[in-house]
XYZ file of C-alpha atoms in Angstrom:
477
model
C 0.000 0.000 0.000
C 2.834 2.307 0.859
C 4.446 1.535 -2.480
C 1.243 2.478 -4.350
C 1.065 5.867 -2.590
C 4.668 6.659 -3.441
C 4.124 5.654 -7.056
C 0.957 7.779 -7.300
C 2.666 10.858 -5.891
C 5.606 10.407 -8.225
C 3.365 9.958 -11.271
C 1.412 13.123 -10.372
C 4.667 15.096 -10.079
C 5.849 13.689 -13.389
C 2.533 14.610 -15.032
C 2.753 18.167 -13.722
C 6.353 18.441 -14.950
C 5.385 17.206 -18.413
C 2.407 19.566 -18.508
C 4.695 22.469 -17.585
C 6.992 21.506 -20.436
C 4.131 21.520 -22.918
C 3.013 25.007 -21.962
C 6.496 26.569 -21.834
C 6.186 30.015 -23.342
C 8.164 30.200 -26.541
C 8.089 33.220 -28.833
C 6.819 32.670 -32.360
C 9.886 32.747 -34.622
C 8.250 33.524 -37.943
C 8.928 36.874 -39.671
C 6.029 39.305 -40.010
C 4.892 41.812 -42.644
C 2.591 44.798 -42.176
C 1.201 47.060 -44.890
C -0.310 50.521 -45.095
C -0.647 53.471 -47.485
C 1.129 56.809 -47.589
C -0.292 59.144 -44.940
C -2.165 56.407 -43.058
C -1.503 54.892 -39.611
C -1.643 51.106 -39.264
C -1.966 49.041 -36.051
C -1.720 45.261 -35.944
C -1.338 42.434 -33.387
C 1.247 39.685 -33.946
C 0.852 36.341 -32.129
C 3.742 35.417 -29.793
C 2.683 32.519 -27.541
C -0.325 30.312 -26.757
C -0.011 31.115 -23.042
C 0.312 34.270 -20.999
C 4.056 34.916 -20.727
C 5.780 36.111 -17.555
C 7.587 39.472 -17.278
C 7.412 40.013 -21.015
C 8.597 43.195 -22.740
C 9.344 44.129 -26.337
C 11.259 46.757 -28.336
C 11.320 47.518 -32.049
C 14.244 49.001 -34.026
C 14.293 50.243 -37.627
C 17.241 48.622 -39.423
C 16.718 50.337 -42.791
C 14.202 52.527 -44.628
C 13.533 54.927 -41.772
C 12.326 57.535 -44.275
C 9.314 55.381 -45.199
C 7.647 55.138 -41.765
C 7.250 57.209 -38.580
C 5.560 57.183 -35.153
C 6.512 53.570 -34.329
C 4.799 52.406 -31.125
C 4.802 48.932 -29.570
C 3.271 47.149 -26.582
C 2.560 43.593 -25.366
C -0.991 42.412 -24.710
C -2.602 39.209 -23.383
C -6.007 38.119 -24.675
C -7.904 34.842 -24.126
C -4.844 33.159 -22.608
C -2.588 34.123 -25.545
C 0.168 36.726 -25.818
C 0.489 39.239 -28.680
C 2.630 42.246 -29.425
C 0.944 45.319 -30.888
C 2.794 47.481 -33.426
C 1.607 50.848 -34.769
C 3.269 53.000 -37.459
C 2.485 55.716 -40.030
C 3.374 55.509 -43.741
C 5.425 58.520 -44.883
C 6.336 57.571 -48.478
C 6.262 54.529 -50.719
C 8.868 51.931 -49.799
C 9.730 49.156 -47.348
C 11.244 49.604 -43.892
C 13.088 46.684 -42.295
C 12.568 46.327 -38.531
C 13.910 44.084 -35.770
C 11.586 43.088 -32.917
C 13.180 41.898 -29.664
C 11.026 40.003 -27.104
C 12.244 39.455 -23.527
C 10.507 37.222 -20.959
C 11.187 34.987 -17.938
C 10.981 31.207 -18.412
C 9.550 28.743 -15.840
C 13.106 28.193 -14.654
C 13.368 31.932 -13.903
C 15.801 32.398 -16.733
C 15.718 35.591 -18.816
C 15.157 34.757 -22.480
C 15.508 37.044 -25.520
C 14.199 36.239 -28.986
C 14.451 38.297 -32.160
C 11.918 38.623 -34.979
C 12.504 40.405 -38.259
C 9.724 42.222 -40.063
C 8.855 44.423 -43.021
C 6.676 47.528 -42.921
C 5.500 48.146 -46.486
C 4.082 51.521 -47.532
C 2.220 51.837 -50.846
C 1.047 54.816 -52.874
C 2.741 58.007 -54.017
C 4.126 60.679 -51.712
C 5.187 62.921 -54.580
C 3.221 66.023 -55.428
C 5.025 66.363 -58.753
C 5.997 64.186 -61.742
C 9.441 62.618 -61.443
C 11.776 60.867 -63.894
C 12.059 57.106 -63.464
C 14.510 56.309 -66.300
C 15.881 57.425 -69.695
C 16.822 55.590 -72.864
C 18.450 56.225 -76.246
C 15.463 56.505 -78.571
C 17.521 57.255 -81.693
C 21.284 57.078 -82.339
C 23.111 60.195 -83.588
C 23.613 60.499 -87.328
C 27.394 60.348 -86.989
C 28.798 57.158 -85.446
C 32.348 57.225 -86.915
C 34.922 59.872 -85.960
C 38.598 60.728 -86.301
C 40.913 61.381 -83.375
C 40.485 65.023 -82.364
C 36.869 65.253 -83.586
C 34.156 66.566 -81.284
C 31.043 64.487 -80.612
C 28.099 65.474 -82.835
C 24.610 65.272 -81.230
C 22.777 65.739 -84.524
C 19.972 63.213 -84.904
C 20.287 61.800 -81.369
C 17.043 61.530 -79.378
C 16.933 60.863 -75.627
C 13.601 59.862 -74.118
C 12.683 60.248 -70.438
C 10.035 58.195 -68.644
C 7.996 60.074 -66.019
C 5.674 59.094 -63.148
C 2.769 61.327 -62.103
C 1.559 61.764 -58.483
C -1.273 59.307 -59.221
C 1.317 56.751 -60.479
C 0.268 57.090 -64.117
C 3.227 57.212 -66.501
C 4.214 59.079 -69.662
C 7.341 59.711 -71.703
C 8.787 62.537 -73.779
C 12.027 63.654 -75.447
C 14.428 65.818 -73.437
C 16.280 68.813 -74.845
C 20.040 69.075 -75.387
C 20.302 71.446 -72.448
C 19.091 68.706 -70.077
C 21.943 66.272 -70.750
C 25.695 66.171 -71.336
C 27.915 63.824 -73.349
C 31.325 62.408 -72.419
C 33.830 62.427 -73.996
C 33.071 65.646 -75.809
C 36.285 65.263 -77.882
C 37.821 61.952 -78.990
C 41.535 61.668 -78.197
C 42.137 57.937 -78.807
C 41.203 55.588 -81.617
C 39.171 52.364 -81.431
C 35.726 51.474 -80.096
C 34.934 54.280 -77.647
C 32.091 54.262 -75.104
C 29.990 57.439 -75.084
C 28.094 58.261 -71.877
C 24.978 60.450 -71.884
C 24.125 61.933 -68.462
C 20.780 63.641 -67.874
C 20.122 65.693 -64.746
C 16.390 65.544 -64.022
C 14.096 65.615 -61.006
C 14.002 62.131 -59.500
C 11.742 60.291 -57.102
C 13.474 61.967 -54.151
C 12.295 65.365 -55.391
C 15.902 66.413 -55.980
C 17.899 66.570 -59.193
C 19.308 63.119 -59.950
C 21.644 61.741 -62.608
C 20.375 59.259 -65.206
C 22.938 57.644 -67.532
C 22.957 55.622 -70.757
C 25.933 54.512 -72.878
C 26.644 53.421 -76.450
C 29.720 52.770 -78.616
C 31.170 54.763 -81.545
C 34.170 54.120 -83.820
C 37.136 56.520 -83.711
C 39.789 56.315 -86.433
C 43.413 57.306 -85.987
C 44.765 60.693 -87.168
C 45.592 61.295 -90.832
C 47.810 64.327 -90.216
C 49.668 65.980 -87.373
C 47.722 68.305 -85.021
C 46.525 71.690 -86.286
C 46.538 74.525 -83.726
C 43.156 76.283 -83.482
C 43.946 78.554 -80.515
C 47.298 80.015 -79.507
C 48.078 81.280 -75.969
C 48.237 85.036 -75.421
C 50.681 87.052 -73.299
C 49.948 87.856 -69.663
C 51.047 90.705 -67.357
C 51.053 90.029 -63.611
C 52.646 91.236 -60.383
C 55.035 89.247 -58.220
C 53.122 86.517 -56.375
C 50.184 86.721 -58.793
C 48.745 84.087 -61.142
C 47.787 83.760 -64.799
C 46.344 81.220 -67.243
C 47.344 80.213 -70.772
C 44.967 78.369 -73.115
C 45.872 76.532 -76.336
C 43.929 74.044 -78.479
C 44.594 71.898 -81.540
C 42.530 69.545 -83.727
C 43.748 65.958 -83.888
C 45.926 66.146 -80.767
C 46.341 63.030 -78.655
C 48.764 64.624 -76.189
C 49.613 68.134 -74.999
C 52.679 69.295 -73.036
C 53.450 72.861 -71.904
C 56.947 74.414 -71.882
C 58.508 77.652 -70.561
C 61.303 79.392 -72.510
C 63.723 81.942 -70.997
C 65.021 85.177 -72.613
C 68.316 83.382 -73.317
C 66.554 80.519 -75.110
C 66.816 78.044 -72.239
C 63.765 75.776 -72.040
C 62.099 73.744 -69.284
C 58.983 71.573 -69.218
C 56.286 73.414 -67.291
C 55.857 70.653 -64.709
C 59.531 71.104 -63.712
C 59.559 74.935 -63.823
C 59.703 75.248 -60.014
C 63.261 73.885 -60.112
C 64.277 76.981 -62.092
C 61.847 79.435 -60.433
C 61.538 78.480 -56.728
C 58.067 79.023 -55.272
C 56.273 78.829 -58.636
C 53.122 76.648 -58.632
C 52.106 74.916 -61.886
C 48.927 72.967 -62.775
C 47.332 71.780 -66.021
C 50.708 71.204 -67.718
C 49.185 68.297 -69.712
C 45.860 70.005 -70.459
C 44.603 72.767 -72.726
C 44.683 75.237 -69.827
C 47.994 75.918 -68.055
C 47.842 77.755 -64.712
C 50.799 79.488 -63.069
C 50.511 80.892 -59.535
C 52.828 82.366 -56.894
C 54.771 83.831 -59.821
C 58.300 85.000 -58.847
C 60.091 88.027 -60.315
C 62.535 85.665 -62.052
C 59.781 84.638 -64.495
C 59.749 88.102 -66.065
C 60.484 87.901 -69.800
C 59.876 84.155 -70.083
C 57.382 82.696 -72.572
C 54.909 79.806 -72.494
C 53.927 77.533 -75.365
C 52.238 74.133 -75.902
C 53.330 71.146 -77.992
C 50.513 69.024 -79.483
C 51.314 65.435 -80.557
C 49.656 62.513 -82.316
C 50.888 59.472 -84.230
C 51.509 61.623 -87.327
C 53.746 64.192 -85.649
C 53.746 67.247 -83.391
C 52.926 70.957 -83.685
C 53.915 73.872 -81.443
C 51.703 76.786 -80.553
C 52.971 80.354 -80.606
C 54.931 81.562 -77.588
C 53.128 83.855 -75.110
C 55.181 86.459 -73.197
C 55.045 86.670 -69.394
C 55.597 90.171 -67.974
C 56.058 90.562 -64.214
C 55.192 94.268 -64.039
C 56.841 95.152 -60.740
C 60.049 93.318 -61.710
C 60.492 94.586 -65.291
C 64.105 95.609 -66.169
C 64.360 98.984 -67.988
C 65.733 98.863 -71.524
C 69.396 99.883 -72.251
C 70.387 103.613 -72.250
C 71.958 104.814 -75.520
C 75.353 106.684 -75.213
C 75.389 109.956 -77.301
C 78.067 110.292 -80.041
C 80.893 112.738 -78.867
C 81.001 116.229 -80.485
C 83.773 116.659 -83.155
C 86.760 118.913 -82.161
C 87.130 121.910 -84.606
C 90.341 122.091 -86.713
C 92.597 125.263 -86.233
C 91.982 128.331 -88.450
C 93.524 128.316 -91.925
C 91.407 126.036 -93.996
C 88.002 125.704 -92.438
C 86.953 122.150 -92.016
C 83.450 121.335 -93.095
C 81.040 121.071 -90.224
C 80.465 117.384 -89.470
C 77.005 116.080 -89.965
C 75.571 115.240 -86.537
C 74.935 111.542 -85.924
C 71.190 110.937 -85.730
C 69.824 110.008 -82.324
C 68.655 106.360 -82.344
C 64.925 106.013 -82.377
C 63.881 104.144 -79.193
C 62.010 100.910 -79.725
C 58.317 101.146 -78.938
C 57.359 100.048 -75.463
C 55.328 96.815 -75.477
C 51.736 97.369 -74.525
C 51.121 95.242 -71.440
C 48.487 92.574 -71.830
C 45.432 93.022 -69.611
C 45.699 91.334 -66.241
C 43.681 88.138 -66.071
C 40.582 88.406 -63.912
C 40.785 85.981 -60.948
C 38.368 83.070 -61.243
C 35.557 82.971 -58.637
C 34.037 79.542 -58.027
C 30.319 79.073 -58.642
C 29.285 75.730 -57.185
C 26.189 74.126 -58.700
C 23.225 72.700 -56.774
C 23.527 69.131 -58.058
C 25.647 66.523 -56.306
C 28.628 64.540 -57.563
C 29.899 61.665 -55.465
C 32.501 58.978 -54.800
C 32.379 55.876 -52.564
C 32.488 57.828 -49.295
C 31.400 61.439 -49.922
C 29.298 63.761 -52.079
C 30.166 67.297 -53.142
C 29.278 70.192 -55.455
C 31.394 71.016 -58.521
C 32.221 74.507 -59.835
C 30.239 75.104 -63.023
C 33.051 77.247 -64.410
C 36.231 75.211 -63.906
C 35.026 71.794 -62.732
C 36.850 71.964 -59.387
C 35.025 70.244 -56.508
C 34.334 71.900 -53.166
C 37.157 71.818 -50.615
C 35.344 69.799 -47.899
C 33.133 66.983 -49.293
C 30.277 65.726 -47.102
C 29.992 62.050 -46.001
C 27.118 59.946 -47.351
C 23.964 59.421 -45.235
C 22.881 55.910 -46.192
C 19.431 54.330 -45.880
C 19.861 50.532 -45.877
C 17.653 47.795 -47.321
C 18.335 44.042 -47.143
C 18.228 42.549 -50.657
C 19.272 39.034 -49.652
C 18.940 37.548 -46.168
C 21.983 35.854 -44.672
C 21.748 32.118 -43.917
C 23.997 29.640 -42.146
C 25.363 28.538 -45.554
C 25.631 31.827 -47.383
C 26.117 35.510 -46.554
C 23.445 37.975 -47.584
C 23.640 41.471 -49.017
C 22.220 44.893 -48.237
C 21.953 48.006 -50.412
C 22.506 51.512 -49.085
C 21.231 54.645 -50.842
C 22.421 58.095 -49.785
C 19.383 60.194 -48.858
C 21.190 63.365 -49.973
C 22.805 62.575 -53.353
C 21.302 59.200 -54.304
C 24.653 57.315 -54.392
C 24.137 53.523 -54.071
C 26.464 50.964 -52.446
C 26.193 47.224 -51.748
C 27.584 45.492 -48.635
C 27.631 41.849 -47.455
C 25.579 40.638 -44.481
C 27.004 37.962 -42.158
C 24.599 35.410 -40.659
C 23.963 35.844 -36.923
C 21.951 33.209 -35.103
C 19.274 34.651 -32.767
C 18.978 33.527 -29.146
C 15.935 31.603 -28.059
C 14.287 29.479 -25.398
C 15.501 26.104 -26.782
C 18.045 25.710 -23.977
C 15.222 25.595 -21.416
C 13.455 22.797 -23.325
C 16.668 20.763 -23.458
C 17.201 21.200 -19.718
C 13.631 20.111 -18.943
C 14.000 17.057 -21.179
C 17.181 16.023 -19.344
C 15.489 16.496 -15.949
C 12.509 14.400 -17.070
C 14.712 11.524 -18.274
C 16.687 11.627 -15.015
C 13.546 11.503 -12.865
C 12.151 8.574 -14.871
C 15.428 6.685 -14.454
C 15.446 7.207 -10.659
C 11.810 6.118 -10.438
C 12.551 2.920 -12.388
C 15.429 2.080 -10.013
C 13.255 2.634 -6.909
C 10.444 0.449 -8.284
C 12.903 -2.312 -9.139
C 14.400 -2.306 -5.656
C 10.986 -2.445 -3.988
C 9.885 -5.376 -6.175
C 13.015 -7.321 -5.286
C 12.380 -6.756 -1.535
C 8.790 -8.012 -1.847
C 9.950 -11.241 -3.492
C 12.322 -11.897 -0.630
């Protein structure tokens, strides 16, 4: 009888332990998706557990796409013996925000457990109050598709079509004018199959001016004659420490190099001129525009010229004089011819004809001083991998301090145990796009508690079996 009571108590304890294991709160691990429209607020409950969970709390974090949603609010609620989390958000503009939902609770073993859910908040509709460009294409090729080295690109016959989206999401397309796009290269300097890039700057989905690009190939033939100069540099007059520019161009040139020539005929390549004139700064010595700055007095009387080269030969431009006004050396002073001494009386000597005074050479009219260039930075953005910046519309120089990108991230491929994923970041300021890998990270969960309970259950059953066996053996004796 005593044995039966012990067995009954043990079985009841075992039953309660098994029942506790079956009702162990475990967060639902499936991802969730919620949808709403632009300008609307959406609230939805997501099932977590089939029982009321103990000491439960939850937080939500936006991992990417924060511009698409706002006013995120979350709470945990119990209803009819089940546990849910409630999430509320407002749609700001069309797109998908990625969120991470962390649930914390206390297990039956008084262990703190954290589980992570991933979700998507999708916003539909249009938040634009204006048409925006979605893409462009080359509707018709230019008439001229074959060029010679040194030729300029000819837009004649080329048609670029832009595709637009209205605020109500209806679409339309139209041609864009030549003033709305640029072509690179504008001049062909090498032969072969050359890629031409057309860049249009139009209002994009962000509401800001964005760049849209298309490319195609043209054929460029080699030169048939040596370069022909179309613009020669002109002389410049500056003061010590000042700056000046020289511009020269030639048709058919594949290479350009600038030189400086001294009054005595000595010559130096412009890039090495600082070795002869300490302190002189030189830029553009391989381009059509040569710039000299911090000009020393020693450069007075020197000349600048450009040499243009292609496979057929080379051609020099005319030489342009450099006058450093406050260092100019005055011309030589002429010595007058001495007066003839008269011969003594007797036979008068004819009066000598006076030697004519040399006519001074005309003074060179100084060239007008070059007007300093003042930067005018545009409103559109250019960018590299890390920063974006404005570019001067006059000289092409970028601003001194570029600004770092401000990326909005979106997961394009989820990471798994076998393979890394990827995410795409788009700068909210300039629209620059980058792609980065995602490494798989396993989320924590309540599985450890289940394993522990299973081990305890097996151990208890084993002890019970031993006790029963011992008691049966005693009864037989």
